């Protein structure tokens, strides 16, 4: 299952492309907020949590969860941080993957560690794309490679 958060649509595109490649169910994280650059950046930078709507799909049903998120102010958006903290117990026995499209792409490696801290466990793998890459075919190859990793059966 793919759980994504997206303000302006880039990570929605990433999530939809991945969902198509691995034939996954997909659900958007919803904090019910109108987007506001300063409040969003401030909440992310100060590592706030926010109220998020409960997922409609049952996480327990899935073995693999792919989280797709932007980077805001060098951090996770508050809604994503909240999702990881609220759901980490239910994600314990699962393979969890991280994909992110952000302005700086691979230069935002630290976001993986920040997400690991919230989740209290490692991701199987992480894909960091930049906004510029998403506009080019280069992202398609990276998304296909990432999807192939996810689709591989778990090793014993
Ligand atoms: C409030 C805010 C803060 C951002 N901060 C960063 C940042 O610190 N580093 C970065 O690489 N991109 C940053 N970005 C750019 C987004 O991560 C990037 O445009 C991303 O693709 C947006 O995804 P979305 O369209 O799914 O919302 C920021 C964007 C917003 C709106």
Short mmCIF file of C-alpha atoms and ligand atoms in Angstrom, two decimals, residues 5-13 36-38 40-42 69-75 100-105 108 129-131 134, ligand 1:
data_model
loop_
_atom_site.label_atom_id
_atom_site.label_comp_id
_atom_site.label_asym_id
_atom_site.label_seq_id
_atom_site.Cartn_x
_atom_site.Cartn_y
_atom_site.Cartn_z
CA UNK A 5 1.37 13.31 1.37
CA UNK A 6 1.55 16.08 -1.20
CA UNK A 7 1.01 19.82 -1.14
CA UNK A 8 1.48 20.82 -4.76
CA UNK A 9 1.17 17.48 -6.53
CA UNK A 10 4.74 16.23 -7.12
CA UNK A 11 4.63 13.48 -4.52
CA UNK A 12 1.10 12.60 -5.62
CA UNK A 13 2.59 11.97 -9.08
CA UNK A 36 0.41 27.95 3.63
CA UNK A 37 4.16 28.11 2.91
CA UNK A 38 5.13 29.79 6.18
CA UNK A 40 3.82 24.50 6.76
CA UNK A 41 7.54 25.29 6.86
CA UNK A 42 7.41 26.41 10.47
CA UNK A 69 6.54 12.60 1.12
CA UNK A 70 8.03 15.98 0.26
CA UNK A 71 10.73 17.63 2.35
CA UNK A 72 9.68 20.85 4.05
CA UNK A 73 12.24 23.11 5.72
CA UNK A 74 14.68 20.19 5.80
CA UNK A 75 12.17 18.09 7.71
CA UNK A 100 10.42 11.51 -1.62
CA UNK A 101 10.41 14.23 -4.22
CA UNK A 102 11.85 17.52 -3.01
CA UNK A 103 13.68 20.55 -4.31
CA UNK A 104 17.11 19.10 -3.57
CA UNK A 105 16.42 15.39 -4.07
CA UNK A 108 18.17 15.62 1.38
CA UNK A 129 14.08 12.42 -6.34
CA UNK A 130 14.39 16.11 -7.11
CA UNK A 131 11.71 18.30 -8.64
CA UNK A 134 10.63 14.40 -11.84
C1 LIG B 1 6.84 24.83 2.96
C2 LIG B 1 7.85 24.23 2.01
C3 LIG B 1 9.13 24.00 2.43
C4 LIG B 1 10.05 23.38 1.58
N1 LIG B 1 11.31 23.11 2.04
C5 LIG B 1 12.18 22.41 1.27
C6 LIG B 1 13.46 22.04 1.76
O1 LIG B 1 13.84 22.34 2.90
N2 LIG B 1 14.28 21.33 0.95
C7 LIG B 1 13.91 20.96 -0.32
O2 LIG B 1 14.70 20.29 -0.99
N3 LIG B 1 12.70 21.30 -0.82
C8 LIG B 1 11.83 22.01 -0.06
N4 LIG B 1 10.58 22.34 -0.54
C9 LIG B 1 10.24 21.95 -1.91
C10 LIG B 1 9.38 20.68 -1.94
O3 LIG B 1 9.93 19.64 -1.14
C11 LIG B 1 9.25 20.16 -3.36
O4 LIG B 1 8.83 21.16 -4.24
C12 LIG B 1 8.34 18.96 -3.43
O5 LIG B 1 8.45 18.35 -4.69
C13 LIG B 1 6.90 19.34 -3.18
O6 LIG B 1 6.13 18.18 -3.21
P1 LIG B 1 4.57 18.23 -3.40
O7 LIG B 1 4.30 18.89 -4.74
O8 LIG B 1 4.15 16.81 -3.38
O9 LIG B 1 4.02 19.02 -2.27
C14 LIG B 1 9.66 23.01 0.26
C15 LIG B 1 8.36 23.29 -0.15
C16 LIG B 1 7.46 23.88 0.70
C17 LIG B 1 6.06 24.14 0.23
#
